[in-house]
Coordinates of C-alpha atoms and ligand atoms in Angstrom, one line a residue:
X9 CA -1.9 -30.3 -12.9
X10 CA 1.3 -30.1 -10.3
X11 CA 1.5 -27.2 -8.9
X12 CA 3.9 -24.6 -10.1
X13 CA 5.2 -24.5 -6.3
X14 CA 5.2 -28.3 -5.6
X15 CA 7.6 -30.2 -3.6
X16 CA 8.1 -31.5 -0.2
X17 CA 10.4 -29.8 2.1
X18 CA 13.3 -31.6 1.1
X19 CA 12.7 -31.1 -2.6
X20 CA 11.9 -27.4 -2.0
X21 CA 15.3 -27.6 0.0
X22 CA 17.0 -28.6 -3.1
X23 CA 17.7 -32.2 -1.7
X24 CA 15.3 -34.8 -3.7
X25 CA 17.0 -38.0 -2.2
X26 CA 18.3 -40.5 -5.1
X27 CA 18.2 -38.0 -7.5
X28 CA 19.8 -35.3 -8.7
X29 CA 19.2 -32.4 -6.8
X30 CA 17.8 -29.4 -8.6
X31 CA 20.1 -26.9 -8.6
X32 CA 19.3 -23.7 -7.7
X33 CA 19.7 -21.4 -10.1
X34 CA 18.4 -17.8 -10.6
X35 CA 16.2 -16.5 -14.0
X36 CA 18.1 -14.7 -16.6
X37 CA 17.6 -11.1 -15.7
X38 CA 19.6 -7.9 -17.0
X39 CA 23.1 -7.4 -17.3
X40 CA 24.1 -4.6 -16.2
X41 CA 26.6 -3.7 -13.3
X42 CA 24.3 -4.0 -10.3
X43 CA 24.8 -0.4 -9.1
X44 CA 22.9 0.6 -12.9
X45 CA 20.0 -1.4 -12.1
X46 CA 19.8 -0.3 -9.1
X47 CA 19.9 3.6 -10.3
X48 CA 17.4 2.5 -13.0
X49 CA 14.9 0.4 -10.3
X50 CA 15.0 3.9 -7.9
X51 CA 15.1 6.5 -10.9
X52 CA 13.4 4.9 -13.8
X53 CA 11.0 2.0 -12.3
X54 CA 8.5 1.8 -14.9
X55 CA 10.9 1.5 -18.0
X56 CA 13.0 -1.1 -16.3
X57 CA 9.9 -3.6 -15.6
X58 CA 9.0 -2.7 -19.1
X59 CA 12.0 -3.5 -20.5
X60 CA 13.0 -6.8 -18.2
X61 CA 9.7 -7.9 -19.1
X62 CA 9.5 -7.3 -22.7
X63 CA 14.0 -8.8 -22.5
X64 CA 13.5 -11.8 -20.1
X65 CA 9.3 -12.4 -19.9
X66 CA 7.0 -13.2 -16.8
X67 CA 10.1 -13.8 -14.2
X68 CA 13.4 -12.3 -14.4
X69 CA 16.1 -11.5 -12.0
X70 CA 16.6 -8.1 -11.0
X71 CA 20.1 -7.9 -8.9
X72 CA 20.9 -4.9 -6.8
X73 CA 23.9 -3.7 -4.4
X74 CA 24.9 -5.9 -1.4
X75 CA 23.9 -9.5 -3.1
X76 CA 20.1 -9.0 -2.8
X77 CA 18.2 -10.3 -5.8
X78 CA 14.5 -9.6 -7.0
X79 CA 12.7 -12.7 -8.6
X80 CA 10.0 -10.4 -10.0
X81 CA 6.9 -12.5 -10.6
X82 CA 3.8 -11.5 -13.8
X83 CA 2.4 -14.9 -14.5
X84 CA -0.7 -15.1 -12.6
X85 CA -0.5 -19.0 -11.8
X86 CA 3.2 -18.3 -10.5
X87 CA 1.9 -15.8 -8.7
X88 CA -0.9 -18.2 -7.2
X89 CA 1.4 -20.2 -6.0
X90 CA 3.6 -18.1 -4.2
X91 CA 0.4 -16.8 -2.3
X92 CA -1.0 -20.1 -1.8
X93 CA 2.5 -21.1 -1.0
X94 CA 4.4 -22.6 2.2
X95 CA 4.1 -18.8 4.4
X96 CA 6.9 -20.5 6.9
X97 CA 9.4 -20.8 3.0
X98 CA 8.1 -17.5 1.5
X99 CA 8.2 -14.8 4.5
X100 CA 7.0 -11.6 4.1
X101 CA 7.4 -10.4 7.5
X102 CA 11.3 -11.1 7.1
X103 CA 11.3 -9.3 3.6
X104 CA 9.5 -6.2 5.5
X105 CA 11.7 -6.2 8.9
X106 CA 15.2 -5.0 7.3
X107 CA 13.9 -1.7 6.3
X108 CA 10.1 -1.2 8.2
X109 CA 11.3 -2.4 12.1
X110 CA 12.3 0.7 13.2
X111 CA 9.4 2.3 12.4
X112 CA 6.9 0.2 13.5
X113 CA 8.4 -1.4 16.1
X114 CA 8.5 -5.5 16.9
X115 CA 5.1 -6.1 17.0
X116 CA 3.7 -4.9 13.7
X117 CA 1.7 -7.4 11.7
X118 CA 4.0 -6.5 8.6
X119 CA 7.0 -7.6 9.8
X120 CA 5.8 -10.8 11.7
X121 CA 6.1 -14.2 10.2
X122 CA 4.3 -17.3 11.4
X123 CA 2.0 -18.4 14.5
X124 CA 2.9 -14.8 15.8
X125 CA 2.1 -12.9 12.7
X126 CA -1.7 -14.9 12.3
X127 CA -2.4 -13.7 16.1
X128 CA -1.8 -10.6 15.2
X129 CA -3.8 -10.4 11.9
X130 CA -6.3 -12.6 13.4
X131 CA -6.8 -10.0 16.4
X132 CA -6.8 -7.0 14.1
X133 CA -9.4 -8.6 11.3
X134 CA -12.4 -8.4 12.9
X135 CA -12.0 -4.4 13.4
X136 CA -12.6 -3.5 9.7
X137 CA -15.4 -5.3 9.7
X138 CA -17.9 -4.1 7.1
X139 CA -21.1 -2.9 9.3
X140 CA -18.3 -0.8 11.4
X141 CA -16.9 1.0 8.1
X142 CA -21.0 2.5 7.5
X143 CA -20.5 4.2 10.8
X144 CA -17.5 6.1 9.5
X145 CA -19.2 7.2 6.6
X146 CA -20.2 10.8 7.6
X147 CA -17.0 11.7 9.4
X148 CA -15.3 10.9 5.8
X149 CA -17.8 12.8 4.4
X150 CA -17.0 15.7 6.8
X151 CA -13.5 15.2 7.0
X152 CA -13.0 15.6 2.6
X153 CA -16.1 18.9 2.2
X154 CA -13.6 20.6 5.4
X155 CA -10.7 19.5 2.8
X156 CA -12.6 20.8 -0.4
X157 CA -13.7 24.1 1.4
X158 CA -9.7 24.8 1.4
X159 CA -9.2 24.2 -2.8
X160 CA -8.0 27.8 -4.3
X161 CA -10.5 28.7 -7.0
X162 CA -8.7 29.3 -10.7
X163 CA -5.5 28.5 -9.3
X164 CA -3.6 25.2 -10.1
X165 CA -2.7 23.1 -7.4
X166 CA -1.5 19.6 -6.6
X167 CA -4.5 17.1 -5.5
X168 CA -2.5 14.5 -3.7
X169 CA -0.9 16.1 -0.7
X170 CA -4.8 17.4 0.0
X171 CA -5.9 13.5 -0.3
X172 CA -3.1 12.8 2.2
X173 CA -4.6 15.7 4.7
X174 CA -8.1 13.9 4.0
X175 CA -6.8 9.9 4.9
X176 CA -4.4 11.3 7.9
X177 CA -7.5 13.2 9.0
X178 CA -9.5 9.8 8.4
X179 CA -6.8 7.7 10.0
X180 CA -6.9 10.3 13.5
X181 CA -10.4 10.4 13.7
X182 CA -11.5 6.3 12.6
X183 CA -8.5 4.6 13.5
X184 CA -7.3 6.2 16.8
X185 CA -10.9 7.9 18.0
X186 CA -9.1 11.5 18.1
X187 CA -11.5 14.0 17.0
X188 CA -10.2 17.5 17.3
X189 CA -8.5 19.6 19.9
X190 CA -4.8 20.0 21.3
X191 CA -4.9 16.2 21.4
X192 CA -5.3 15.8 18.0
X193 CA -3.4 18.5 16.5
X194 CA -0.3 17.0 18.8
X195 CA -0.6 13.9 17.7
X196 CA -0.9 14.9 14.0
X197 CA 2.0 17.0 14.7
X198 CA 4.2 14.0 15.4
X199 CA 3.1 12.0 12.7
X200 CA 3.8 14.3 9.9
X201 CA 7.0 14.8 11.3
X202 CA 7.6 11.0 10.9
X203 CA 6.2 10.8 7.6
X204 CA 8.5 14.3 6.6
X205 CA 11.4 12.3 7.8
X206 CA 10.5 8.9 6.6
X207 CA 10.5 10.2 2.7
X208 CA 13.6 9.6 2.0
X209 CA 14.1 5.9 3.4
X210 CA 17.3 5.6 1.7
X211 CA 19.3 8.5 3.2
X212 CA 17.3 7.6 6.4
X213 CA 19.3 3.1 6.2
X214 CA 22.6 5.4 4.5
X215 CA 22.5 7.0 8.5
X216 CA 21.2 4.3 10.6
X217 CA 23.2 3.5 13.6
X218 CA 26.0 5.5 12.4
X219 CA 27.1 8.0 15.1
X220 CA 26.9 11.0 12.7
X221 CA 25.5 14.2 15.5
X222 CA 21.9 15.4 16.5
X223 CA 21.0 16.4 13.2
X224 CA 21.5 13.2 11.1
X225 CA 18.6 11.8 9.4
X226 CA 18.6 8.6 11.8
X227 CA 18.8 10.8 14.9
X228 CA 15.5 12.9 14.2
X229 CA 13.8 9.6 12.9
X230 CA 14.6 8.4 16.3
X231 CA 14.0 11.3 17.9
X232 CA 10.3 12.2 16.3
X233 CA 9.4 8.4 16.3
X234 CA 9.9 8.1 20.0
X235 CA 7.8 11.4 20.3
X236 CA 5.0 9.8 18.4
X237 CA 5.3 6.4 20.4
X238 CA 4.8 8.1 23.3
X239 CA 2.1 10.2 22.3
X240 CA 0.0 7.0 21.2
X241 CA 0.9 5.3 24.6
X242 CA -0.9 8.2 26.3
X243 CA -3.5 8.4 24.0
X244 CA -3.7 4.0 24.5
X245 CA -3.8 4.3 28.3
X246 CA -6.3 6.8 28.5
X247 CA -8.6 4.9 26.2
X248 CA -8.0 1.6 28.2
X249 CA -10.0 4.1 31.4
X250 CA -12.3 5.2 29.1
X251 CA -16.0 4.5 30.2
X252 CA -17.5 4.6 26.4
X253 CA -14.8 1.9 25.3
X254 CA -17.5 -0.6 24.6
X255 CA -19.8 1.5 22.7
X256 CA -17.0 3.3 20.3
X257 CA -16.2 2.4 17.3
X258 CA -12.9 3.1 16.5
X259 CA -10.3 0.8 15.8
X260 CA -8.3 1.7 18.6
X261 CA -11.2 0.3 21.1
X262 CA -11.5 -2.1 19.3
X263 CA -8.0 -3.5 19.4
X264 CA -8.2 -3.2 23.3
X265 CA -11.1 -5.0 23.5
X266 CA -10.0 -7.7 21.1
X267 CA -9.1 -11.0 22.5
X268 CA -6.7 -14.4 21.0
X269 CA -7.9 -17.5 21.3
X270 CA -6.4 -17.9 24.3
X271 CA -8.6 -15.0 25.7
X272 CA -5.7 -12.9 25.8
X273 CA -5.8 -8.9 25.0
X274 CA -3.4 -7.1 23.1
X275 CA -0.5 -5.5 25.2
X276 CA 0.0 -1.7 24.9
X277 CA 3.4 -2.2 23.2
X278 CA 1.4 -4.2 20.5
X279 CA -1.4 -1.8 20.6
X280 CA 0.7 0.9 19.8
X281 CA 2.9 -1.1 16.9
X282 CA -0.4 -2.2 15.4
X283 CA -1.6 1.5 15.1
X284 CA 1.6 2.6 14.0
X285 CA 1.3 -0.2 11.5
X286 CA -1.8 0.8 10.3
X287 CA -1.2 4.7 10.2
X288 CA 1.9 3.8 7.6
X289 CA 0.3 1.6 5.7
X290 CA -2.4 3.2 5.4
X291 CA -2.3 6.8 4.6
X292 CA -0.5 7.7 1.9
X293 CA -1.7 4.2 -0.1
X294 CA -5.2 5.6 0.0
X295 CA -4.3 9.0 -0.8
X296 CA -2.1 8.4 -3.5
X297 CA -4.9 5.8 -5.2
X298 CA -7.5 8.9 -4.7
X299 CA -4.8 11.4 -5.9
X300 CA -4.1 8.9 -9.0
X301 CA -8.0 8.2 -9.6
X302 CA -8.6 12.1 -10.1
X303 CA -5.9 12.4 -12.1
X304 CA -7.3 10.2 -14.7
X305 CA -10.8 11.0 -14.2
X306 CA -10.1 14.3 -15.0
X307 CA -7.9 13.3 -18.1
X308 CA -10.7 10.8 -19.6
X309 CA -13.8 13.0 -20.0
X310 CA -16.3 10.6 -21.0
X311 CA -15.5 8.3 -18.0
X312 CA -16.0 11.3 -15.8
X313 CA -19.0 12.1 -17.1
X314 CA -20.2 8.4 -17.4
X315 CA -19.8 8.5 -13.2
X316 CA -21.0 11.8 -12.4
X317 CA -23.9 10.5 -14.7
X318 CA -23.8 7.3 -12.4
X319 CA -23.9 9.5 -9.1
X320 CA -26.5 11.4 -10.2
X321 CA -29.0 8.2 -10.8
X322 CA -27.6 7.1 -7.1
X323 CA -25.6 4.4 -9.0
X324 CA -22.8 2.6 -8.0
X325 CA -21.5 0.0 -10.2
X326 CA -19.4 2.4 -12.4
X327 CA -17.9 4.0 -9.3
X328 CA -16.6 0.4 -8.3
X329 CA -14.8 -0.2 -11.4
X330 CA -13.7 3.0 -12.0
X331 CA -11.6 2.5 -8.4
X332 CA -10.9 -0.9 -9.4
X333 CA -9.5 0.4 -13.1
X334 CA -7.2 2.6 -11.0
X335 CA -5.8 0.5 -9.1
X336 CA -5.0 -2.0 -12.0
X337 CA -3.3 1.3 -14.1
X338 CA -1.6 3.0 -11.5
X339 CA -1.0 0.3 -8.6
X340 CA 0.5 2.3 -5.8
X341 CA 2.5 -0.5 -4.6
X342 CA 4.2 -2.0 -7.5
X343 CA 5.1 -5.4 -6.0
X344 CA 4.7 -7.5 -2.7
X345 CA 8.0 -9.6 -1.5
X346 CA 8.5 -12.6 0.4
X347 CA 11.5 -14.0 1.7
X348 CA 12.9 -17.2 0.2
X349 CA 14.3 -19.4 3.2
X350 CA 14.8 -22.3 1.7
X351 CA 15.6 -23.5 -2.0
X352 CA 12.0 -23.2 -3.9
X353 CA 10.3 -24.3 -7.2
X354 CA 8.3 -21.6 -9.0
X355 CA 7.2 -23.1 -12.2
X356 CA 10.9 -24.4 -14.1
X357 CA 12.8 -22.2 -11.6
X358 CA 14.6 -23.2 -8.4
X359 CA 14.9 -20.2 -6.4
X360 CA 17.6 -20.4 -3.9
X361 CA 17.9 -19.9 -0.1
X362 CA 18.2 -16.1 0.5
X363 CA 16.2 -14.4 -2.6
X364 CA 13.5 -12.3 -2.4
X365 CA 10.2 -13.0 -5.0
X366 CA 8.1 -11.0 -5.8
X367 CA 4.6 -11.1 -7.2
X368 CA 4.7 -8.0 -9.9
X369 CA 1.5 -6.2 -9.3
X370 CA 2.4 -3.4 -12.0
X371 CA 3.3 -6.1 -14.7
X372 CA 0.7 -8.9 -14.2
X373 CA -2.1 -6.1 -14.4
X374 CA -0.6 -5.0 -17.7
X375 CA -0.6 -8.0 -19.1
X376 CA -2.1 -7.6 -22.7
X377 CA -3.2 -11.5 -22.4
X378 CA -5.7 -10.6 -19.5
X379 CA -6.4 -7.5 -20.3
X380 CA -6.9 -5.9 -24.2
X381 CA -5.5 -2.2 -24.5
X382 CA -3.5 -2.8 -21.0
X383 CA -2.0 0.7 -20.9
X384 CA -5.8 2.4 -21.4
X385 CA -7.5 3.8 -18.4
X386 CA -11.0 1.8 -19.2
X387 CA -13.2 1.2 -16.1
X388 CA -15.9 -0.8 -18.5
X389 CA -13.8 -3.4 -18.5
X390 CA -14.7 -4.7 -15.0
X391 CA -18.4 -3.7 -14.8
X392 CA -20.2 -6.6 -14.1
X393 CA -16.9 -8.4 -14.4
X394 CA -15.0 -10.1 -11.8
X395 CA -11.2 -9.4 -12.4
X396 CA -9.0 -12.3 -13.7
X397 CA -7.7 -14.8 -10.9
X398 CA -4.6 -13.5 -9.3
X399 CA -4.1 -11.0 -12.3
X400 CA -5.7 -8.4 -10.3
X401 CA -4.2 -7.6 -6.8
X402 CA -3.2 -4.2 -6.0
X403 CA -3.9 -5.5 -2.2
X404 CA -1.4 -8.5 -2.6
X405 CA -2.6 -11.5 -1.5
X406 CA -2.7 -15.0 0.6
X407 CA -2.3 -14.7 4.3
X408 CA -0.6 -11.7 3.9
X409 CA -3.6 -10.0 2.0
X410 CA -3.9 -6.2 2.7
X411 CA -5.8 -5.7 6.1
X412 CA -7.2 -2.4 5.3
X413 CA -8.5 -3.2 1.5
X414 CA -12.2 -2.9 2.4
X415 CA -11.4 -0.1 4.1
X416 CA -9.2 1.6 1.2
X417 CA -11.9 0.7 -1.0
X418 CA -14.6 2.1 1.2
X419 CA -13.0 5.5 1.8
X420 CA -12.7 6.3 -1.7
X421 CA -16.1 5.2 -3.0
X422 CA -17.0 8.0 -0.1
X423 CA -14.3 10.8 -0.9
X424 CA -14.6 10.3 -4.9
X425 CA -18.4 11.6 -5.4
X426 CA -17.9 13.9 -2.1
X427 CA -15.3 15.8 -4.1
X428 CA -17.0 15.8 -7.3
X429 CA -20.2 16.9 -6.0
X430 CA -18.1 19.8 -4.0
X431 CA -16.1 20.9 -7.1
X432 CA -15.6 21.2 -10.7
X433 CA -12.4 20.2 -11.6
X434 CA -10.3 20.5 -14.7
X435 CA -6.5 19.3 -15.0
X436 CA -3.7 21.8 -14.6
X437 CA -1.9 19.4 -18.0
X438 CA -2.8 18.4 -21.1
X439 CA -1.8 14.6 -20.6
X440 CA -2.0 12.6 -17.0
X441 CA 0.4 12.7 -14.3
X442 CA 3.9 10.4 -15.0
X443 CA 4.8 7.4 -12.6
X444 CA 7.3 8.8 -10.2
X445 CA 9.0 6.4 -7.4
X446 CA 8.6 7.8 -3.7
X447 CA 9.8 6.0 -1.5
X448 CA 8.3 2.6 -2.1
X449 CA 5.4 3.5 -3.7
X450 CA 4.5 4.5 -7.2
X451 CA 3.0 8.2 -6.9
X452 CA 1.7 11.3 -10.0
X453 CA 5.2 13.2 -10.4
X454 CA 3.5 16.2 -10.5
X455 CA 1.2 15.4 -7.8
X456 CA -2.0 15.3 -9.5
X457 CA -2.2 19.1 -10.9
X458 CA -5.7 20.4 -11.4
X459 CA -7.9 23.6 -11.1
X460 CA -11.2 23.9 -9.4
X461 CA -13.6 25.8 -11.9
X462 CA -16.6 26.2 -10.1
X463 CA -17.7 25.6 -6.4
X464 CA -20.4 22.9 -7.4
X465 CA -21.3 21.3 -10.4
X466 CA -21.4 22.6 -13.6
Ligands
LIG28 C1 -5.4 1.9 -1.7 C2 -4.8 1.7 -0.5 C3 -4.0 0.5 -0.2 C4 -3.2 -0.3 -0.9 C5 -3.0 -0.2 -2.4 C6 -2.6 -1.3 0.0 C7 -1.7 -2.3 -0.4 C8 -1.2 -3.2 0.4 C9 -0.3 -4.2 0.0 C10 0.2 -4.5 -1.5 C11 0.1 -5.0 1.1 C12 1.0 -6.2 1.1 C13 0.2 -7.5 0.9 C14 1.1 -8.7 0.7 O1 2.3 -8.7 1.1 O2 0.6 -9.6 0.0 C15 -0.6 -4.4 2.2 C16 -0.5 -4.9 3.5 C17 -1.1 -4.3 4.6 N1 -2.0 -3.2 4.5 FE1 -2.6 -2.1 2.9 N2 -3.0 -1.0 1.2 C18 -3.9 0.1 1.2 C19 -4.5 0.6 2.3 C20 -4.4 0.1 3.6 C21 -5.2 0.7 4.7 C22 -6.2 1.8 4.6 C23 -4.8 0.0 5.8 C24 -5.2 0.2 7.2 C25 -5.7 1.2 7.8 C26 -3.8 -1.0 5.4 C27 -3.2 -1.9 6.2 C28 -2.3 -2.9 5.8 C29 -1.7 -3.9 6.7 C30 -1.9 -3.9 8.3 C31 -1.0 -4.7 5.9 C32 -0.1 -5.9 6.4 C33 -0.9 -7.2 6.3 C34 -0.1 -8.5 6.7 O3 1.1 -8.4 6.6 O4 -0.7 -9.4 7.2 N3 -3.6 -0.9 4.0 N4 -1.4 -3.3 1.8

């Protein structure tokens, strides 16, 4: 079978010599004034993807202000092929540079493309190693009972910004070594100020560059990212000294120990943009999944029970598909994007120079063809099954593949029975949390409401 992506570079470039050249044309997509989908992508997310998919099917145009166009992507074997694609055609370091670069500065692995972007990924990889992750275990452990200890009894209150204390705590202590002290409470400092800025990404490009005073988004995101960058190039150059470097374990010594093929180590500049990297992409992506896994645990009382069942017997398997469940229902990252750079075939499309496509997580893991009752929160559906190729990736995929999925994965098969050994929770609302955007992620509008009944099991 051809793939859906075929072509050599000049057909992908739109210029088959002694034929007619495909033209490049965009798929149908909705109508409306861009400005409206644009209000409706931000505001309503979920009902637009519903609607352009159930309007146009498994790739549609979404077109937004300032000539950018979405090809959004739900057919799994389009979606293969855009991961298994030419990376050097379909970028997704470009894609991520317009709005992430300031942030995480030049050398981040997200916003790489190419021989550059593989060093870095290739340098980072071997840090997340599996046998590593085990020695992390009890300071996760530690890290959520400290978090639980904090839950008001009787009282409700919202889960995820509690998950977000436990995976920043996580993030301090396994991936920059920090474990407590005026160190770590300044370098947390500087971080939530970041994140507290960076929630609003949009008012935060609206201000960028613009000369507008001190007090203009932009100039406190400059002003606290610098801060932090500084911080962490202490915090690097200390650890460089440090006589333990070889024995620790955090990714942080790791990353200075780490060497390219050519022998070479990491600079502290790309040190630093790597753990800024991973700090941003990793935080709030775990704790939202954690925030959203409670949230309809607590909804579906016969799954809970079936996995505090599980726990009890020192079982597993439900655990694992009750994460992977959540992630297929409530993806916290609703698509991945890679530039187009030049003209490209995905399946009967020719996607020109200049679009950005994007393989629909949210949509291809609703798809009623893969899986029955797609809306239902049903972890049985993937014990002792494997998830359907490319119709399961809440990590993305290809080169680009999240770095930090085992380690996601790993942190909440430890913080999930932690907190449900700690606690006994009930939800704070009759039906689960809506999908709210923030930001670019999907997140529980109401934060995952719920009230701790008991200290303990019941
Ligand atoms: C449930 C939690 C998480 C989710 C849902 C998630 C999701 C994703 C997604 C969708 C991508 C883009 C992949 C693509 O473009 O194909 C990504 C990239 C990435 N993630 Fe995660 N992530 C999570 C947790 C983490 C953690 C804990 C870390 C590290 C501590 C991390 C580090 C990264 C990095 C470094 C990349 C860039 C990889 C590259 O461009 O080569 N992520 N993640």
């Amino acid at each position: 079978m051809p793939s859906p992506l075929a072509g050599s570079s000049e057909e992908l470039a739109g210029r088959q010599v002694g034929q007619a050249a495909p033209s490049p044309v965009l798929p149908d997509g909705p109508r409306h004034p861009r400005i409206v989908q644009a209000w409706l992508w931000l505001k309503k997310p979920t009902w637009f993807l519903d609607h352009c998919s159930r309007a146009y099917g498994e790739v549609f145009t979404m077109r937004l202000p300032l000539g950018m166009n979405l090809v959004h992507i739900a057919d799994p074997e389009l979606v293969k092929a855009v991961f298994t694609g030419n990376s050097d055609v379909l970028r997704a370091g470009e894609a991520n540079a317009a709005i992430l670069e300031p942030l995480l500065g030049p050398h981040s692995v997200l916003i790489l493309d190419g021989p550059e972007h593989l060093r870095q990924r290739k340098l980072i990889l071997p840090a997340f190693h599996g046998d590593r992750m085990r020695a992390w275990e009890a300071a996760i452990r530690d890290i959520t009972r400290a978090e639980t200890a904090r839950w008001p009894q009787g009282q409700p209150f919202a889960l995820r910004p509690s998950m977000q204390s436990i995976t920043l705590d996580v993030i301090m202590r396994v991936v920059f070594g920090v474990d407590g002290g005026a160190r770590r409470d300044e370098l947390r400092s500087h971080i939530v100020t970041v994140i507290g800025i960076g929630r609003n990404p949009f008012m935060l490009l609206a201000t960028r560059n613009r000369k507008l005073g001190p007090h203009a988004p932009w100039a406190r995101f400059i002003r606290a990212r610098d801060a932090l960058n500084a911080a962490l190039a202490g915090q690097i150059r200390e650890r460089r000294r440090a006589a333990d470097l070889e024995q620790r374990s955090d990714i942080l010594s790791q990353l200075l120990l780490a060497r390219d093929d050519e022998g070479r180590p990491m600079t502290d500049d790309e040190v630093r943009d790597e753990l800024v990297t991973l700090l941003f992409a990793g935080h709030e992506t775990t704790a939202t999944s954690l925030a959203w896994a409670f949230d309809l645990l607590l909804h579906h009382p016969r799954v809970l029970g079936r996995l505090q069942a599980e726990l009890d017997g020192g079982g597993s398997e439900y655990l694992d598909a009750t994460i992977m469940e959540t992630l297929r229902v409530r993806p916290v990252v609703a698509l991945v994007d890679r530039h187009v750079r030049e003209a490209t075939r995905i399946g009967g499309h020719t996607i020109p120079a200049g679009m950005v496509v994007c393989p629909n997580i949210y949509l291809t893991q609703r798809r009623g063809d893969l899986y029955q009752d797609p809306a239902a929160f049903r972890p049985e559906r993937f014990v002792g099954q494997t998830p359907p190729g490319f119709g399961w990736f809440p990590f993305g995929g290809g080169i680009r593949r999240c770095l930090g999925a085992a380690f996601a994965t790993f942190e909440m098969r430890t913080v999930i029975p932690e907190v449900l050994h700690a606690v006994t929770l009930r939800p704070a609302s009759r039906r689960p949390a809506r999908i709210r955007r923030e930001s670019v992620t999907f997140v529980p509008h109401d934060g995952a409401r719920c009230i701790v009944t008991r200290v303990g099991r019941s």
